[in-house]
XYZ file of C-alpha atoms in Angstrom:
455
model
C 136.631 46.882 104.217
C 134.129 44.585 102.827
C 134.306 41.188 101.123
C 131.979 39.757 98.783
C 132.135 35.910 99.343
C 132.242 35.266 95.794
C 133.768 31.832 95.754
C 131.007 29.200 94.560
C 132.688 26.300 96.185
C 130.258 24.016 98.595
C 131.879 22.975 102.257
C 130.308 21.020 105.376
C 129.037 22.758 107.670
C 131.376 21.615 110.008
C 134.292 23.489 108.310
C 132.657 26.864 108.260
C 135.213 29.194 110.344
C 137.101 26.165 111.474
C 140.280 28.466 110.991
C 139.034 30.601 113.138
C 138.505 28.004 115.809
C 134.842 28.116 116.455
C 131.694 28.448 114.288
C 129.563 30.908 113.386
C 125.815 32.056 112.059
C 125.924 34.440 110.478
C 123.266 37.364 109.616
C 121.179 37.108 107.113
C 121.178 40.942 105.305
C 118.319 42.432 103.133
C 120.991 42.791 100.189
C 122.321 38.754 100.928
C 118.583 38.032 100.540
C 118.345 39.695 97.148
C 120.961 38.059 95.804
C 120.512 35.010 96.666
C 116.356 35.016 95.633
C 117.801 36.415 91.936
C 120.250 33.419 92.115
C 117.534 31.090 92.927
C 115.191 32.584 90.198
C 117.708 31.969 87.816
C 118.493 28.595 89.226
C 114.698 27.967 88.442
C 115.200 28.903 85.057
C 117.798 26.809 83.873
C 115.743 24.040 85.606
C 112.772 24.279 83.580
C 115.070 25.212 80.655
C 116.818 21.970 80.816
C 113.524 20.181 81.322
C 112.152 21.712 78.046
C 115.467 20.702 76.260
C 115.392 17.280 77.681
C 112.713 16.312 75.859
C 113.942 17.214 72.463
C 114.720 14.285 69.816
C 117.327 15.807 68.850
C 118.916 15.705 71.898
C 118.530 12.056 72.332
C 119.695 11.319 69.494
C 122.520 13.554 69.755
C 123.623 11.574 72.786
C 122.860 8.025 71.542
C 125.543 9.395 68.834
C 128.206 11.217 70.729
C 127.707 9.412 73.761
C 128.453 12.775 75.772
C 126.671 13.924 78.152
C 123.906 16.800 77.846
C 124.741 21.057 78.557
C 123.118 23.789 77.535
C 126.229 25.097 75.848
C 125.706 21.994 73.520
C 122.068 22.746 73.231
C 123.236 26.162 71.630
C 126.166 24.737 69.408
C 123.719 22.589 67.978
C 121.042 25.457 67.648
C 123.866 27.283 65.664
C 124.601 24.345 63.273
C 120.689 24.355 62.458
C 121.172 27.712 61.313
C 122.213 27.024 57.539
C 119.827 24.018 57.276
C 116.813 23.922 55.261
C 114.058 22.929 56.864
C 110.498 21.279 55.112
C 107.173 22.569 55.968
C 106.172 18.949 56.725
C 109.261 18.778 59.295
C 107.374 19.831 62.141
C 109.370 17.931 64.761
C 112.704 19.473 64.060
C 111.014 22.728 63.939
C 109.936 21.898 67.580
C 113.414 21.004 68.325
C 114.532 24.153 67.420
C 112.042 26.213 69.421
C 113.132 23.757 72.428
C 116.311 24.678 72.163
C 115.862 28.153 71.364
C 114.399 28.652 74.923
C 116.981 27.094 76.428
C 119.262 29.146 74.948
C 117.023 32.255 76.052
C 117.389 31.130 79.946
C 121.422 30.031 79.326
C 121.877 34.014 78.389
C 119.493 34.824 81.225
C 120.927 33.347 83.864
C 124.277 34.440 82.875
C 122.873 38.063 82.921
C 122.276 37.067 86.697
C 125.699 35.517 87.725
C 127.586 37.304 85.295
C 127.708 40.902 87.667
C 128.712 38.721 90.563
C 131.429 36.950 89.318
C 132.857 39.559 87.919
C 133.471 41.085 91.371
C 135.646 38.125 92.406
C 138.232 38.675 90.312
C 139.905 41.348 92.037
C 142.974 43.114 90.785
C 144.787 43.448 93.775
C 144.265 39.890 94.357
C 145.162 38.698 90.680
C 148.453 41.087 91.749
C 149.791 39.049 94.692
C 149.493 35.790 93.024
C 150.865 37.088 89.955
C 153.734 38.155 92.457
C 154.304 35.288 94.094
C 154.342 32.608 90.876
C 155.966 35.512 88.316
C 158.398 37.285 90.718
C 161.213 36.575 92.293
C 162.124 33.256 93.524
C 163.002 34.100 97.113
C 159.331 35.962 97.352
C 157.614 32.985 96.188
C 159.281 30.457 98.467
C 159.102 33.273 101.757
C 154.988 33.299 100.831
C 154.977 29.217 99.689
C 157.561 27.911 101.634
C 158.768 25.891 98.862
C 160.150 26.826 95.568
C 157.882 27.754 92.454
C 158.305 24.314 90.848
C 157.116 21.810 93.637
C 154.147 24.780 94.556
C 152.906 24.279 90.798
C 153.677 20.290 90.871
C 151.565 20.002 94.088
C 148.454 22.123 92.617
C 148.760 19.660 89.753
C 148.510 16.147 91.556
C 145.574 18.009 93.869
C 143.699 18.883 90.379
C 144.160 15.882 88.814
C 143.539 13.536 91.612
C 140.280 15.255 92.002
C 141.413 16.135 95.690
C 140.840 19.982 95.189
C 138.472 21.763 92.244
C 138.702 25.272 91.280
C 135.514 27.652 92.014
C 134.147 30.341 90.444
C 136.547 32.967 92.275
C 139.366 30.939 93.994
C 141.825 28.841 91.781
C 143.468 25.778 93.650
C 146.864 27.742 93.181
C 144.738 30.466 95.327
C 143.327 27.414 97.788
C 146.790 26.155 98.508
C 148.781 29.319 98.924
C 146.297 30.912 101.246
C 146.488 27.833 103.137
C 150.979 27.744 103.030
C 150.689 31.242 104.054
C 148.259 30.128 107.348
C 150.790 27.457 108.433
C 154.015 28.999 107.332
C 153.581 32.489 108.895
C 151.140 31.355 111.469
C 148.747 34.228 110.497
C 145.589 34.739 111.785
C 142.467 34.181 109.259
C 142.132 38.479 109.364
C 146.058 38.702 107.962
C 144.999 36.302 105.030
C 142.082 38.368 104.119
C 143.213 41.803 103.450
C 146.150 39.770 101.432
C 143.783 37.258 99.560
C 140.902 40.063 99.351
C 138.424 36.775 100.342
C 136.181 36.839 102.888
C 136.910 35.037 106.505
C 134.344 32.667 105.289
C 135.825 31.460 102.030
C 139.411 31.432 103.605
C 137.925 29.472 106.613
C 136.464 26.960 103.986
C 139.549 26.738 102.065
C 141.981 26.039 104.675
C 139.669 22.843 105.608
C 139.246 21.399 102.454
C 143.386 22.210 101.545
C 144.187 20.287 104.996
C 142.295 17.354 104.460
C 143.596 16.447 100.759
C 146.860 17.519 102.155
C 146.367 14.575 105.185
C 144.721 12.212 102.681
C 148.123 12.109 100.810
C 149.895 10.554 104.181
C 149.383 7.057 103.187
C 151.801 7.955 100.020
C 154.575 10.572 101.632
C 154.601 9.164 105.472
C 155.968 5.986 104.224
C 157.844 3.354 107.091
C 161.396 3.053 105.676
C 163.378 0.628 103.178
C 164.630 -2.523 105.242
C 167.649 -2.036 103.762
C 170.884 -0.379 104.888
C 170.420 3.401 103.950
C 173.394 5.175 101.800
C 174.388 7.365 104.704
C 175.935 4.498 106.321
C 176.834 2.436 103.701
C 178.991 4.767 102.506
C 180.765 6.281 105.555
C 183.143 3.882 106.933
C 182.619 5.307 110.487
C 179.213 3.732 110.673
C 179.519 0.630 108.448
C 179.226 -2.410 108.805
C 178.666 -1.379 112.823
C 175.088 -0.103 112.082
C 174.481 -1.991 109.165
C 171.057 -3.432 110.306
C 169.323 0.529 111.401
C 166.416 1.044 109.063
C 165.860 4.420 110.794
C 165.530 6.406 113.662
C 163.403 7.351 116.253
C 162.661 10.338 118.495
C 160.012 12.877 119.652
C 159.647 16.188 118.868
C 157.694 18.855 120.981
C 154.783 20.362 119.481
C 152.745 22.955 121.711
C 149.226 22.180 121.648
C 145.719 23.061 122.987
C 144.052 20.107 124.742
C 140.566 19.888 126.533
C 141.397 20.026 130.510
C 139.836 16.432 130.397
C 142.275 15.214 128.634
C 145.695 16.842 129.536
C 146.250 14.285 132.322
C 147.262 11.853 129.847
C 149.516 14.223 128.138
C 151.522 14.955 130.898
C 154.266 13.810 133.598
C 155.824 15.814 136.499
C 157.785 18.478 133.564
C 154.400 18.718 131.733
C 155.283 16.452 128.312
C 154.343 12.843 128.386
C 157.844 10.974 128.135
C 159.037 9.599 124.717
C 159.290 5.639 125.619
C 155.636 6.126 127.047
C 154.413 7.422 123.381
C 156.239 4.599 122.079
C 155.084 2.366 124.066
C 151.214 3.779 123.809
C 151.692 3.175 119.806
C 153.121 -0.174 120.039
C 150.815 -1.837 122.360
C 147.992 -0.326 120.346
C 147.440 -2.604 117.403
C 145.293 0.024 115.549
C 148.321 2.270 115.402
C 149.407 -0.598 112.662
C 153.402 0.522 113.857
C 155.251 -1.112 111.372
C 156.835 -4.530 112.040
C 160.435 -4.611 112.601
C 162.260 -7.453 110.989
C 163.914 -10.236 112.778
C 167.675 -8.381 113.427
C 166.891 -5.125 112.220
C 166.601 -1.681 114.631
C 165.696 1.489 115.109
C 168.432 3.890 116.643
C 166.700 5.604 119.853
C 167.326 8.466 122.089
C 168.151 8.167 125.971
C 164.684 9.165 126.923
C 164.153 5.393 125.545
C 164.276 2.134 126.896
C 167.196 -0.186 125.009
C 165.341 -3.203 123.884
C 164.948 -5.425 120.823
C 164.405 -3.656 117.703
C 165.383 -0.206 119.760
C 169.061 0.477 120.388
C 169.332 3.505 122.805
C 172.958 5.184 123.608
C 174.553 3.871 126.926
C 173.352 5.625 129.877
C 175.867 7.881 132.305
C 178.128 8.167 129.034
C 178.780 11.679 127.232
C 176.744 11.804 123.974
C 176.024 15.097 122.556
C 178.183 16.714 119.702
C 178.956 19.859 121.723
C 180.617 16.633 124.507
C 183.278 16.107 121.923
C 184.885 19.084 121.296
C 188.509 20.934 122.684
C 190.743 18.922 124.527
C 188.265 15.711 125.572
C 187.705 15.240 121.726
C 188.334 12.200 121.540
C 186.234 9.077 122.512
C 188.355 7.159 126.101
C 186.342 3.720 125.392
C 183.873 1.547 123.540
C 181.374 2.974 125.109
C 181.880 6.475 124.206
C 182.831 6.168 120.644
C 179.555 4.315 120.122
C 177.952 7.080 122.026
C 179.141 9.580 119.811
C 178.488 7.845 116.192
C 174.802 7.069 117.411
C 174.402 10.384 117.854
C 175.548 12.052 115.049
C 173.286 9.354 113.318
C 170.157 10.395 115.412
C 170.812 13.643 114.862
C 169.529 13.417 111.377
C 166.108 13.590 112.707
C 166.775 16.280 115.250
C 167.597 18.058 111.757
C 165.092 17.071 110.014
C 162.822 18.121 113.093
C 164.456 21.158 113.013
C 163.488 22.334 109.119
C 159.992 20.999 109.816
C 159.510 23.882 112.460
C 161.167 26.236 110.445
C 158.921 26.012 107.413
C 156.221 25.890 109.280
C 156.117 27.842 112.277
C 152.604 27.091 113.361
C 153.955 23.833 115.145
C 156.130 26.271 117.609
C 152.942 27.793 118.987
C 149.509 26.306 120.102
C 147.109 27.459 117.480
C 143.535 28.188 118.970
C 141.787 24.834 116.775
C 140.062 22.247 117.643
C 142.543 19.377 118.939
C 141.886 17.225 116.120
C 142.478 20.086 113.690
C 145.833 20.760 115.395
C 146.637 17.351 114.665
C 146.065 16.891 111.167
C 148.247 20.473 110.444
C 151.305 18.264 112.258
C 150.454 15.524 109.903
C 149.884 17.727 106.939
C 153.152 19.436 107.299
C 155.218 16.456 107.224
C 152.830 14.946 104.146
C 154.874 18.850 102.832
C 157.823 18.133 104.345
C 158.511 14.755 102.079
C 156.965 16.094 99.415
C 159.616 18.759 98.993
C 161.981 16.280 99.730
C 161.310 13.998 97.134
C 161.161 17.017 94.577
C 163.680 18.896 94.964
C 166.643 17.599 97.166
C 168.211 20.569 96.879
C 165.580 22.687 99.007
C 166.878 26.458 99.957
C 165.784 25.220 103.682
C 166.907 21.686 103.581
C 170.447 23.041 102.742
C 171.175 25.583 104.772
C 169.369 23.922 108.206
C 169.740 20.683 107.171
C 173.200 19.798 107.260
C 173.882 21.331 110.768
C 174.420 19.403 114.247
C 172.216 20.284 116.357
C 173.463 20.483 119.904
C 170.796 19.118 122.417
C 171.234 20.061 126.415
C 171.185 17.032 128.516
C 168.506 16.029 130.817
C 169.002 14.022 133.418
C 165.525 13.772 134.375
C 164.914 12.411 130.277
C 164.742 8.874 131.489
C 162.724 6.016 130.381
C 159.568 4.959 132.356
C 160.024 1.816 133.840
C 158.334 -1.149 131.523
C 157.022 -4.389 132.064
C 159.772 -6.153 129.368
C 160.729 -9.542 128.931
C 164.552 -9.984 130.000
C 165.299 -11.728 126.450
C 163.916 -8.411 125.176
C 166.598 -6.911 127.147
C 169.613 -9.234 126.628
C 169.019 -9.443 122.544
C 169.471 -5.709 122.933
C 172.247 -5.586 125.376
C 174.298 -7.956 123.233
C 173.800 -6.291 119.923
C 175.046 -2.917 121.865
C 178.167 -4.477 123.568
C 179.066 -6.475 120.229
C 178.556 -3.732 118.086
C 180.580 -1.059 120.604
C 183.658 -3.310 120.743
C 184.340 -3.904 117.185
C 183.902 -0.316 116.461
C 186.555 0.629 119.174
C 189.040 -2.295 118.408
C 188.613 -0.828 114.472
C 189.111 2.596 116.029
C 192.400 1.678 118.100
C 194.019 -0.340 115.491
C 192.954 1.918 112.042
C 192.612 4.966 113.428
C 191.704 6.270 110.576
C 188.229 8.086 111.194
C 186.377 8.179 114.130
C-alpha cells in the first residue's frame, strides 16, 4: 500500500526515521519531483504576489490602522469591501491598489488550485474513522489505544496547543500527533503497525513521534517534581506509621528498565548479575553536582531498599531480618521484635513505589523490552512516560490502571546477593542513621506490645 506524506509539518533532520532507529535517504521519484517543482512554482507565485501587494497604500495604511499583520486573505477581504465603492477618475492610486490586490488575489486562488488536490488526499476516511473511534466510542477502546481516559487525552492535546509545544499540520492534528505516539509506547508497536492504522507514511509517523517525545520531556521540570517536605497523608493518617515515620518525605528505589547500550559503554552499566547496583546509581547521582539531586533537610529521610546503604537522609530496613509482605503471612504473622515490626511497616511503605513502578510498566510496555533507538532516545521515552504517569495522576486520581494495580502489594523475592557496594562514608553519617533506626524501631514495638491495637 502506498502513503502520500501529506503532512506539511517541518522536522530536523536528525529526527527523520528516528522511530525506526536509524536514518534514511530516501529516493527521489520522477512523480516526487513533479510535485514538488508545481509546489515550488506556486511558492514563487505567492512570493511575487505578496511583493506586488506589499507595496500597496492601502495596505500600509490598513496596518498603521488595525495594527494586524498582513495575509493575502486580508488582501481579498479588503478587495471585496472596494467592491460597492465609487471610485473618481482622478483617483488613480486607489485604482492601482485595486489592481495590486486583484493579482494577489489571482495567485491566492492559484496556488490553492496547486495545494488544494494534495491536501485533499490527506484526509483519509479510514483514518478520520479510527480517531473518530477512539475519542467518540467507547471508553474502554479509547483508554486500551490512549492509555488514559478520554478526558486527560483531550486535556493534554490542549496544554501542548496552547503552550505552543505541538502545532497542527496540514494533514495530522495534534490529537493525531499524540495518539500515534501513546499507541508507539503503550503497545510497543513497530513504526509499520502505526502506519496501516494511522494511514501516514513511516516518514511522517517517524517525525511525529520525535517532536511528541520532546514536548512530552520538556514538561519534566513541571510533573517530575522532588516531594513536599512535609509529612505525606498516608502516614499521617494511619496510626501504624505515625509519628514513627513522621520525618519520610519519600521513597527511594530502582526499577529495571531493559535497554540497548553501545558495547563501549555497558561496562559501566554492569556488575557480576549484569545491572549496576542501586546504592551505586545513587551514589553516581549524588556525588554528581550536575544531577542537582535535591537537598534533603536537616532530619528529614528518604525510606530505602536493602540494596542501599543506611546512612543520613537514607533509612534502609535492617539487614538479615524478614521484610517482604509474602514473610508475614500464616502462622509467623506476626512481627517477634523491634526489628521486625519496623521491617515490615517500611516495607509496606516502600512498596508504594514498587506499585507505582508497577502501573508505569503496565501502561507502557515499551520499558519491559529494549526498543532498537538510539540510547539517548530510549532515555527520554523513560522520562516521558513518567512526565504521563503524573500527569494522569494529577487528573484523574481515579485512573482505571491506578485502581486496579495500584492498590496491590507487590511481593518481591529476596536477594541475597542485593547488597550495597561498600562506600567511602563518614561514621557520623552512619551513627545519625543508626540512631534514628534503633530509636524509631523501639518506640514502635513498645507501642505495639502495650496497644496492640494495629500492627
Amino acid at each position: 500500500m502506498a502513503y502520500v506524506d501529506e503532512d506539511g509539518s517541518s522536522g530536523s533532520g536528525d529526527d527523520v526515521n528516528m522511530l525506526d532507529g536509524q536514518k534514511r535517504q530516501a529516493g527521489v521519484s520522477a512523480s516526487g519531483g513533479r510535485k514538488r517543482g508545481r509546489k515550488a512554482t506556486g511558492d514563487a507565485i505567492v512570493d511575487a504576489m505578496m511583493q506586488i501587494a506589499a507595496a500597496s497604500k492601502m495596505r500600509a495604511n490598513a496596518i498603521m490602522k488595525n495594527e494586524d499583520r498582513f495575509s493575502i486573505s486580508k488582501c481579498i477581504n479588503v478587495l471585496d469591501e472596494m467592491q460597492d465603492t465609487p471610485i473618481s477618475g482622478d483617483d488613480i492610486d486607489l485604482e492601482l491598489d485595486e489592481m495590486e490586490l486583484v493579482a494577489a488575489a489571482a495567485g491566492y486562488y492559484y496556488y490553492s488550485s496547486l495545494t488544494k488536490p494534495q491536501s485533499s488526499r490527506c484526509l483519509s476516511p479510514r483514518r478520520c474513522e479510527f480517531m473518530t473511534e477512539v475519542l467518540n466510542g467507547h471508553d474502554g477502546f479509547c483508554r486500551e489505544m490512549l492509555r488514559m481516559d478520554r478526558h486527560v487525552f483531550l486535556k493534554l492535546c490542549g496544554i501542548l496547543r496552547q503552550r505552543a509545544m505541538l502545532r497542527d499540520t496540514a494533514g495530522v492534528m495534534i490529537e493525531e500527533q499524540l495518539a500515534m505516539f501513546l499507541n508507539v509506547i503503550g503497545h510497543n508497536e513497530r513504526n509499520r503497525v502505526i502506519q496501516e492504522r494511522f494511514q501516514h507514511s513511516g516518514e511522517t509517523i517517524s517525525r511525529h513521534f520525535n517532536n511528541v517525545l520532546k514536548a512530552i520531556k520538556s514538561l519534566s521540570r513541571e510533573f517530575l517534581q522532588p516531594p513536599q517536605h512535609t509529612t505525606s497523608p498516608e502516614i499521617l493518617n494511619d496510626a501504624r506509621f505515625y509519628p514513627y515515620f513522621k520525618d519520610c518525605i519519600g521513597v527511594i528505589d530502582g526499577m529495571q528498565i531493559p535497554a540497548n547500550v553501545p558495547a563501549k559503554d555497558q561496562s559501566r552499566f554492569r556488575n557480576k548479575k549484569g545491572s549496576v547496583t542501586d546504592s551505586r546509581v545513587l551514589r553516581a547521582v549524588l556525588d554528581d553536582p550536575d544531577q542537582n539531586f535535591p537537598q534533603i533537610p536537616q532530619g528529614k529521610y528518604y525510606l530505602v531498599d536493602q540494596g542501599y546503604l543506611n546512612t543520613e537522609g537514607f533509612i534502609a530496613p535492617f539487614q538479615g531480618v524478614r521484610y517482604q509482605p509474602y514473610e508475614y503471612r500464616g502462622v509467623n504473622q506476626l512481627p517477634r521484635n523491634a526489628k521486625e515490626l519496623f521491617n515490615h511497616r517500611h516495607c509496606f511503605l516502600r512498596n508504594t513505589i514498587l506499585r507505582s513502578f508497577n502501573v508505569l510498566k503496565s501502561r507502557f510496555p515499551i520499558l519491559k523490552l529494549a526498543p532498537q533507538y538510539s540510547f539517548q532516545i530510549q532515555r527520554d521515552i523513560v522520562i516521558a512516560a513518567c512526565v504521563l504517569h503524573n500527569f494522569i495522576r494529577r487528573e484523574e486520581r481515579n485512573d482505571w490502571l491506578f485502581s486496579s494495580i495500584g492498590g496491590k502489594l507487590v511481593d518481591e523475592l529476596s536477594d541475597p546477593d542485593e547488597l550495597p557496594d561498600v562506600q567511602l562514608l563518614s561514621s557520623m553519617q552512619e551513627q545519625i542513621a543508626f540512631s534514628l533506626r534503633e530509636s524509631v524501631s523501639a518506640s514502635m514495638f513498645d507501642d505495639f506490645l502495650n496497644k496492640w491495637d494495629e500492627w
